[in-house]
Amino acid sequence: MNQVYLDHNATSPLRPVALEAMREALSLGANASSVHGPGRRARALVETARETLAGLVGAPLEAVTFTGSGTEADNLAVSSLVNAAGCRRLLISGVEHDAVWAPAHESGAAVEIIPVSSEGVVDVGWLEARLDAWDAVEGPPGVAVMVANNETGVIQPIADVARRVRDAGGYLLVDGVQGLGKLRLDMTALGAHYLTLSAHKLGGPHGAGALIAAAEAPLIRQLHGGGQERGRRAGTENVAAIVGFAAAAREASEAREAQAPALAGLRDALESRIAAARPDVTFFGAQAPRLTNTSCFGAPGFASETQVMSLDLAGFAVSAGAACSSGKVKASRALMAMGADETLAACALRVSLGWTSTARDVEAFAAAWLTAAERVIPQHAA
Ligand code: PLP
């Protein structure tokens, strides 16, 4: 049975343009640090990809450091905040991905959580007041707020956050992993010091990410070895993945303006259909600015795991909020930060659309979800 794939925020299927570019790169089979002809060709591919990525986010070439994942880029940025910029206290939003959350808590710096509203938007007033009361003994403030949440799609007011952080002499890390290809991400407009990206969220391959660092943002290497990536990230470059990353990012960004409203139409149709049939469903973050491809909702009594499994059997690939690597689902930290009831958070399902999604897929999914819900939590039970 062919699965209908509605889990683009976990991984968006590889775009043909990326596959084609990677095939060519793989057939080169040379090390981008080698000085011979094939090595120089591999190097040229990496540098062309760097140009593409830099152009897409409005940054100079030297701002781009390729990494092996979005997680690695986030770790590199958090480590740079603490160990290069001298931040001894980090303020991170309550909805950050584990790729920021975990290294922040492991960094040795004190960590404070920036609250979010019930719609999942960071409290900029809280941040401003906290920065006003900053104690210089703690070094410059290190702040992390993501562009858009992977579970709810809620978009954060990054430029507002950046203004406050810069006025306070701090540094801002923006996890842009769910943003590239879905939103305009421009380093200057965002005001970020560090911006992190990942290839597989936009139809590129696994195993490629990037950290974009503003000129005034200090970096410290985490991987020691060769002098790749200007000494910022040792390790032989994954040339094919980097090339696929750039090809996918270019196509996703070019298609963005046409695709975003189309996806919003599909997402809204899905939510309207479910809401009309099931008034007991809560749509998380629905009143906030959201990525047009993402819907996160829950009905009390219909556990996330049950939903994922029964929809899988019915031929639909969706996810229970954050996809945990162990395959286990725990109540979502992001939803809890939004004040969701724990039992409802344990019933959250995430549907995330992308370049392969069609109206027919979404209609079929809505029908299948309603059937499954009726089986587990009948509305008119005696
Ligand atoms: N940040 C966000 C917001 C994400 O959604 C993810 C992946 O789920 C990551 C970081 C980690 O990226 P990667 O899977 O490339 O390590």
Short mmCIF file of C-alpha atoms and ligand atoms in Angstrom, two decimals:
data_model
loop_
_atom_site.label_atom_id
_atom_site.label_comp_id
_atom_site.label_asym_id
_atom_site.label_seq_id
_atom_site.Cartn_x
_atom_site.Cartn_y
_atom_site.Cartn_z
CA MET A 1 0.00 0.00 0.00
CA ASN A 2 1.27 3.45 -0.88
CA GLN A 3 1.36 5.65 2.20
CA VAL A 4 0.08 9.20 1.98
CA TYR A 5 2.98 11.15 3.46
CA LEU A 6 1.96 14.05 5.70
CA ASP A 7 5.04 14.32 7.91
CA HIS A 8 7.15 16.96 6.16
CA ASN A 9 8.24 18.61 9.43
CA ALA A 10 9.96 15.35 10.38
CA THR A 11 11.59 14.89 6.96
CA SER A 12 10.37 16.22 3.64
CA PRO A 13 10.88 13.62 0.90
CA LEU A 14 13.93 14.14 -1.27
CA ARG A 15 13.23 16.46 -4.17
CA PRO A 16 14.17 15.04 -7.58
CA VAL A 17 16.33 18.09 -8.24
CA ALA A 18 18.35 17.29 -5.11
CA LEU A 19 18.67 13.62 -6.02
CA GLU A 20 19.94 14.53 -9.48
CA ALA A 21 22.49 16.98 -8.13
CA MET A 22 23.66 14.44 -5.56
CA ARG A 23 24.07 11.71 -8.17
CA GLU A 24 26.50 13.89 -10.05
CA ALA A 25 28.38 14.82 -6.88
CA LEU A 26 28.58 11.21 -5.70
CA SER A 27 30.01 10.08 -8.99
CA LEU A 28 32.92 12.48 -8.49
CA GLY A 29 34.16 10.49 -5.51
CA ALA A 30 36.87 12.90 -4.41
CA ASN A 31 37.80 14.74 -1.24
CA ALA A 32 37.04 18.46 -1.40
CA SER A 33 40.35 19.17 0.36
CA SER A 34 42.45 17.37 -2.26
CA VAL A 35 44.46 19.56 -4.59
CA HIS A 36 44.14 17.38 -7.70
CA GLY A 37 41.52 17.97 -10.38
CA PRO A 38 38.70 15.78 -8.95
CA GLY A 39 39.31 17.31 -5.51
CA ARG A 40 39.11 20.80 -6.95
CA ARG A 41 35.85 19.89 -8.67
CA ALA A 42 34.44 18.62 -5.37
CA ARG A 43 35.58 21.86 -3.72
CA ALA A 44 33.87 23.88 -6.43
CA LEU A 45 30.61 22.03 -5.76
CA VAL A 46 30.82 22.79 -2.04
CA GLU A 47 31.59 26.45 -2.68
CA THR A 48 28.76 26.80 -5.20
CA ALA A 49 26.41 25.30 -2.62
CA ARG A 50 27.72 27.77 -0.07
CA GLU A 51 26.98 30.63 -2.46
CA THR A 52 23.42 29.35 -2.91
CA LEU A 53 22.76 29.07 0.83
CA ALA A 54 24.40 32.41 1.59
CA GLY A 55 22.31 34.06 -1.13
CA LEU A 56 19.07 32.56 0.18
CA VAL A 57 19.60 34.00 3.66
CA GLY A 58 21.26 37.25 2.58
CA ALA A 59 24.61 36.46 4.21
CA PRO A 60 28.19 36.65 2.97
CA LEU A 61 29.89 33.40 1.96
CA GLU A 62 32.13 33.33 5.01
CA ALA A 63 29.05 33.34 7.27
CA VAL A 64 28.13 29.78 6.21
CA THR A 65 29.54 26.77 8.05
CA PHE A 66 28.27 23.42 6.79
CA THR A 67 27.52 20.83 9.46
CA GLY A 68 26.22 17.26 9.51
CA SER A 69 22.71 18.22 10.71
CA GLY A 70 20.52 20.94 12.13
CA THR A 71 21.25 19.47 15.55
CA GLU A 72 24.97 19.91 15.06
CA ALA A 73 24.48 23.50 13.91
CA ASP A 74 22.38 24.22 17.02
CA ASN A 75 25.00 22.62 19.28
CA LEU A 76 27.77 24.62 17.61
CA ALA A 77 25.81 27.83 18.10
CA VAL A 78 24.97 27.15 21.76
CA SER A 79 28.58 26.25 22.48
CA SER A 80 29.69 29.44 20.73
CA LEU A 81 27.30 31.52 22.86
CA VAL A 82 28.74 30.10 26.05
CA ASN A 83 32.36 29.40 25.18
CA ALA A 84 33.14 32.13 22.65
CA ALA A 85 30.71 34.98 23.34
CA GLY A 86 31.03 34.51 27.11
CA CYS A 87 27.32 34.15 27.91
CA ARG A 88 27.04 32.70 31.40
CA ARG A 89 23.24 32.79 31.38
CA LEU A 90 21.03 31.70 28.51
CA LEU A 91 17.42 32.71 27.97
CA ILE A 92 15.71 30.17 25.74
CA SER A 93 12.09 29.97 24.71
CA GLY A 94 9.93 27.30 26.28
CA VAL A 95 9.19 25.83 22.85
CA GLU A 96 12.76 25.29 21.61
CA HIS A 97 13.62 22.00 19.95
CA ASP A 98 15.78 19.56 21.92
CA ALA A 99 18.65 20.44 19.58
CA VAL A 100 18.83 23.80 21.39
CA TRP A 101 17.23 22.83 24.70
CA ALA A 102 19.58 19.96 25.53
CA PRO A 103 22.92 21.63 24.71
CA ALA A 104 21.80 24.77 26.56
CA HIS A 105 21.13 22.69 29.66
CA GLU A 106 24.41 20.79 29.23
CA SER A 107 26.47 23.91 28.54
CA GLY A 108 27.33 24.81 32.11
CA ALA A 109 25.56 28.17 31.71
CA ALA A 110 22.50 29.00 33.80
CA VAL A 111 19.32 28.56 31.77
CA GLU A 112 16.10 30.54 32.10
CA ILE A 113 12.98 29.84 30.09
CA ILE A 114 11.26 32.62 28.17
CA PRO A 115 7.52 32.03 28.61
CA VAL A 116 5.18 31.69 25.66
CA SER A 117 1.49 32.58 25.39
CA SER A 118 -1.25 29.97 25.19
CA GLU A 119 -0.86 30.28 21.40
CA GLY A 120 2.85 29.50 21.65
CA VAL A 121 4.27 32.97 20.94
CA VAL A 122 7.22 34.17 23.06
CA ASP A 123 6.50 36.89 25.58
CA VAL A 124 8.60 39.76 24.25
CA GLY A 125 7.55 41.99 27.18
CA TRP A 126 8.92 39.42 29.64
CA LEU A 127 12.16 39.26 27.66
CA GLU A 128 12.51 43.04 27.59
CA ALA A 129 11.99 43.32 31.34
CA ARG A 130 14.44 40.48 31.97
CA LEU A 131 17.07 42.09 29.77
CA ASP A 132 16.54 45.46 31.50
CA ALA A 133 17.40 43.80 34.80
CA TRP A 134 20.45 41.99 33.38
CA ASP A 135 23.43 41.60 35.68
CA ALA A 136 26.63 42.24 33.70
CA VAL A 137 28.45 39.72 35.88
CA GLU A 138 26.71 37.03 33.81
CA GLY A 139 28.35 38.22 30.62
CA PRO A 140 26.28 39.29 27.63
CA PRO A 141 22.77 37.79 27.45
CA GLY A 142 22.60 34.69 25.25
CA VAL A 143 19.09 34.26 23.83
CA ALA A 144 17.61 31.46 21.72
CA VAL A 145 14.24 31.76 19.99
CA MET A 146 13.29 29.57 17.03
CA VAL A 147 11.78 30.92 13.80
CA ALA A 148 8.89 28.47 13.79
CA ASN A 149 7.97 25.55 15.96
CA ASN A 150 8.28 22.05 14.55
CA GLU A 151 5.14 20.80 16.30
CA THR A 152 2.65 23.66 16.00
CA GLY A 153 4.22 25.72 13.20
CA VAL A 154 3.81 28.86 15.35
CA ILE A 155 6.05 31.65 14.02
CA GLN A 156 7.98 33.83 16.47
CA PRO A 157 8.42 37.62 16.25
CA ILE A 158 12.16 37.28 15.69
CA ALA A 159 12.86 40.85 14.57
CA ASP A 160 11.22 42.18 17.77
CA VAL A 161 13.23 39.76 19.87
CA ALA A 162 16.44 40.64 18.03
CA ARG A 163 15.97 44.37 18.62
CA ARG A 164 15.70 43.80 22.37
CA VAL A 165 18.64 41.42 22.48
CA ARG A 166 20.88 43.74 20.43
CA ASP A 167 19.90 46.78 22.53
CA ALA A 168 20.95 44.80 25.59
CA GLY A 169 24.31 43.91 24.03
CA GLY A 170 23.37 40.24 23.80
CA TYR A 171 23.59 37.49 21.20
CA LEU A 172 20.63 35.81 19.50
CA LEU A 173 20.51 32.25 18.23
CA VAL A 174 17.63 31.59 15.86
CA ASP A 175 16.84 27.98 15.00
CA GLY A 176 15.60 28.35 11.43
CA VAL A 177 15.36 24.63 10.70
CA GLN A 178 11.60 24.69 10.15
CA GLY A 179 11.68 28.07 8.43
CA LEU A 180 13.89 27.77 5.37
CA GLY A 181 11.80 27.20 2.25
CA LYS A 182 8.60 28.05 4.15
CA LEU A 183 9.34 31.64 5.20
CA ARG A 184 11.63 34.41 3.98
CA LEU A 185 14.72 34.05 6.15
CA ASP A 186 17.05 36.99 5.78
CA MET A 187 19.86 37.39 8.30
CA THR A 188 19.64 41.19 8.32
CA ALA A 189 15.85 41.34 8.56
CA LEU A 190 15.86 38.71 11.31
CA GLY A 191 18.66 40.42 13.22
CA ALA A 192 20.05 37.03 14.29
CA HIS A 193 23.65 36.45 15.29
CA TYR A 194 23.37 32.73 14.62
CA LEU A 195 20.88 31.02 12.30
CA THR A 196 20.69 27.24 11.96
CA LEU A 197 19.38 25.24 9.00
CA SER A 198 18.84 21.62 8.02
CA ALA A 199 18.60 20.04 4.58
CA HIS A 200 16.12 17.24 5.15
CA LYS A 201 13.32 19.50 6.35
CA LEU A 202 12.92 21.04 2.90
CA GLY A 203 13.46 18.11 0.56
CA GLY A 204 17.22 17.80 0.80
CA PRO A 205 19.09 14.75 2.12
CA HIS A 206 19.75 13.75 5.71
CA GLY A 207 23.22 14.55 6.95
CA ALA A 208 23.61 18.21 5.97
CA GLY A 209 22.94 21.34 7.96
CA ALA A 210 24.42 24.79 8.26
CA LEU A 211 25.19 27.45 10.79
CA ILE A 212 25.01 31.00 9.48
CA ALA A 213 26.96 33.33 11.77
CA ALA A 214 26.88 37.11 11.54
CA ALA A 215 30.28 38.82 11.28
CA GLU A 216 30.10 39.94 14.91
CA ALA A 217 29.10 36.50 16.24
CA PRO A 218 32.07 34.58 17.65
CA LEU A 219 32.39 30.89 16.84
CA ILE A 220 34.20 28.11 18.61
CA ARG A 221 34.78 24.74 17.01
CA GLN A 222 33.36 21.61 18.55
CA LEU A 223 34.93 19.03 16.26
CA HIS A 224 38.71 19.00 16.25
CA GLY A 225 40.76 17.59 13.43
CA GLY A 226 41.36 19.01 9.97
CA GLY A 227 40.94 22.63 9.01
CA GLN A 228 37.72 22.23 7.01
CA GLU A 229 35.10 24.98 7.04
CA ARG A 230 37.75 27.62 7.87
CA GLY A 231 38.71 25.65 10.94
CA ARG A 232 35.20 25.89 12.38
CA ARG A 233 34.07 22.34 11.76
CA ALA A 234 36.64 19.61 11.24
CA GLY A 235 35.71 16.57 9.16
CA THR A 236 35.67 15.75 5.47
CA GLU A 237 32.73 17.53 3.85
CA ASN A 238 29.76 15.41 2.78
CA VAL A 239 29.91 16.89 -0.70
CA ALA A 240 26.86 15.16 -2.14
CA ALA A 241 24.66 16.02 0.86
CA ILE A 242 25.79 19.64 0.75
CA VAL A 243 25.04 19.82 -2.97
CA GLY A 244 21.62 18.22 -2.44
CA PHE A 245 20.96 20.67 0.40
CA ALA A 246 21.62 23.66 -1.85
CA ALA A 247 19.56 22.29 -4.75
CA ALA A 248 16.58 21.56 -2.49
CA ALA A 249 16.87 24.88 -0.63
CA ARG A 250 16.93 26.79 -3.92
CA GLU A 251 13.89 24.99 -5.29
CA ALA A 252 11.94 25.23 -2.01
CA SER A 253 12.69 28.94 -1.71
CA GLU A 254 11.76 29.66 -5.32
CA ALA A 255 8.48 27.77 -4.94
CA ARG A 256 7.71 29.30 -1.54
CA GLU A 257 5.59 32.26 -2.54
CA ALA A 258 3.34 30.16 -4.75
CA GLN A 259 3.26 27.13 -2.49
CA ALA A 260 2.68 28.73 0.92
CA PRO A 261 -0.86 30.00 0.16
CA ALA A 262 -1.73 26.73 -1.58
CA LEU A 263 -0.67 24.77 1.49
CA ALA A 264 -2.59 27.17 3.73
CA GLY A 265 -5.70 26.37 1.69
CA LEU A 266 -5.20 22.63 2.20
CA ARG A 267 -4.41 23.02 5.90
CA ASP A 268 -7.43 25.27 6.52
CA ALA A 269 -9.73 22.88 4.65
CA LEU A 270 -8.46 20.02 6.80
CA GLU A 271 -9.00 21.94 10.03
CA SER A 272 -12.46 23.18 9.01
CA ARG A 273 -13.59 19.70 8.13
CA ILE A 274 -12.37 18.22 11.40
CA ALA A 275 -13.67 21.13 13.48
CA ALA A 276 -17.11 20.93 11.86
CA ALA A 277 -17.45 17.23 12.66
CA ARG A 278 -15.67 17.26 16.02
CA PRO A 279 -16.18 20.26 18.26
CA ASP A 280 -14.09 18.48 20.91
CA VAL A 281 -10.88 19.00 18.91
CA THR A 282 -8.35 21.67 19.95
CA PHE A 283 -6.07 23.15 17.26
CA PHE A 284 -2.86 24.25 18.94
CA GLY A 285 -1.54 27.70 18.06
CA ALA A 286 -4.33 28.26 15.53
CA GLN A 287 -4.81 31.92 16.50
CA ALA A 288 -1.09 32.75 16.11
CA PRO A 289 0.87 33.32 12.90
CA ARG A 290 1.70 29.78 11.77
CA LEU A 291 3.59 27.99 9.04
CA THR A 292 1.02 27.31 6.37
CA ASN A 293 1.96 23.63 6.16
CA THR A 294 1.43 22.64 9.79
CA SER A 295 -1.60 21.59 11.81
CA CYS A 296 -1.33 20.26 15.33
CA PHE A 297 -4.50 19.15 17.05
CA GLY A 298 -5.83 16.88 19.73
CA ALA A 299 -9.07 15.33 20.90
CA PRO A 300 -9.29 14.22 24.53
CA GLY A 301 -9.31 10.42 24.82
CA PHE A 302 -7.65 9.73 21.46
CA ALA A 303 -4.01 9.16 22.47
CA SER A 304 -1.27 10.29 20.06
CA GLU A 305 0.20 6.80 19.77
CA THR A 306 -3.20 5.26 18.99
CA GLN A 307 -3.79 7.89 16.32
CA VAL A 308 -0.40 7.42 14.69
CA MET A 309 -0.78 3.66 14.62
CA SER A 310 -4.35 3.53 13.36
CA LEU A 311 -3.63 6.13 10.67
CA ASP A 312 -0.52 4.24 9.66
CA LEU A 313 -2.66 1.14 9.17
CA ALA A 314 -5.10 3.22 7.14
CA GLY A 315 -2.21 4.38 4.91
CA PHE A 316 -1.29 7.80 6.32
CA ALA A 317 2.12 8.81 7.66
CA VAL A 318 1.69 11.47 10.35
CA SER A 319 3.41 12.17 13.59
CA ALA A 320 2.67 12.65 17.26
CA GLY A 321 4.09 16.13 17.74
CA ALA A 322 7.84 15.72 18.06
CA ALA A 323 9.09 12.50 16.49
CA CYS A 324 11.29 10.99 19.16
CA SER A 325 14.24 8.97 17.95
CA SER A 326 13.37 6.08 20.29
CA GLY A 327 9.96 5.82 18.63
CA LYS A 328 8.40 6.69 21.98
CA VAL A 329 6.08 9.61 22.39
CA LYS A 330 6.09 11.71 25.53
CA ALA A 331 3.80 14.64 26.28
CA SER A 332 5.12 17.51 24.24
CA ARG A 333 7.21 20.06 26.13
CA ALA A 334 6.19 22.74 23.64
CA LEU A 335 2.48 22.12 24.18
CA MET A 336 2.99 22.04 27.93
CA ALA A 337 4.82 25.38 27.73
CA MET A 338 1.69 26.74 26.04
CA GLY A 339 -0.27 25.66 29.10
CA ALA A 340 -1.98 22.72 27.43
CA ASP A 341 -3.48 20.17 29.74
CA GLU A 342 -1.11 17.18 30.02
CA THR A 343 -3.74 14.65 29.01
CA LEU A 344 -4.68 16.72 25.96
CA ALA A 345 -0.99 17.22 25.06
CA ALA A 346 -0.66 13.42 25.08
CA CYS A 347 -3.38 13.34 22.40
CA ALA A 348 -1.68 15.73 19.97
CA LEU A 349 -1.22 14.82 16.36
CA ARG A 350 0.87 16.76 13.86
CA VAL A 351 0.00 16.87 10.20
CA SER A 352 2.67 18.62 8.15
CA LEU A 353 2.27 19.19 4.44
CA GLY A 354 4.87 19.87 1.79
CA TRP A 355 5.84 19.76 -1.83
CA THR A 356 4.27 16.33 -2.42
CA SER A 357 0.91 17.15 -0.79
CA THR A 358 -2.34 17.24 -2.75
CA ALA A 359 -5.93 18.21 -1.96
CA ARG A 360 -6.93 14.61 -2.46
CA ASP A 361 -4.40 13.41 0.17
CA VAL A 362 -5.65 15.92 2.68
CA GLU A 363 -9.32 15.11 2.08
CA ALA A 364 -8.62 11.39 2.39
CA PHE A 365 -6.69 12.00 5.59
CA ALA A 366 -9.51 14.04 7.13
CA ALA A 367 -11.99 11.27 6.36
CA ALA A 368 -9.68 8.59 7.78
CA TRP A 369 -9.00 10.62 10.93
CA LEU A 370 -12.71 11.19 11.56
CA THR A 371 -13.45 7.49 11.09
CA ALA A 372 -10.64 6.52 13.48
CA ALA A 373 -11.74 9.11 16.03
CA GLU A 374 -15.34 7.92 15.91
CA ARG A 375 -14.16 4.38 16.60
CA VAL A 376 -12.11 5.37 19.66
CA ILE A 377 -14.12 8.28 21.07
CA PRO A 378 -17.64 8.05 19.66
CA GLN A 379 -19.43 11.35 20.01
CA HIS A 380 -22.86 9.93 20.63
CA ALA A 381 -22.00 7.08 22.98
CA ALA A 382 -24.97 6.04 25.09
N1 PLP B 1 15.46 22.29 15.11
C1 PLP B 1 14.19 22.07 14.77
C2 PLP B 1 13.18 23.16 14.96
C3 PLP B 1 13.80 20.85 14.23
O1 PLP B 1 12.52 20.63 13.87
C4 PLP B 1 14.78 19.84 14.08
C5 PLP B 1 14.41 18.49 13.59
O2 PLP B 1 13.37 17.97 13.97
C6 PLP B 1 16.11 20.13 14.43
C7 PLP B 1 16.41 21.36 14.95
C8 PLP B 1 17.18 19.12 14.24
O3 PLP B 1 17.56 19.03 12.88
P1 PLP B 1 18.24 17.69 12.32
O4 PLP B 1 17.17 16.66 12.20
O5 PLP B 1 18.82 18.09 11.00
O6 PLP B 1 19.30 17.31 13.28
#
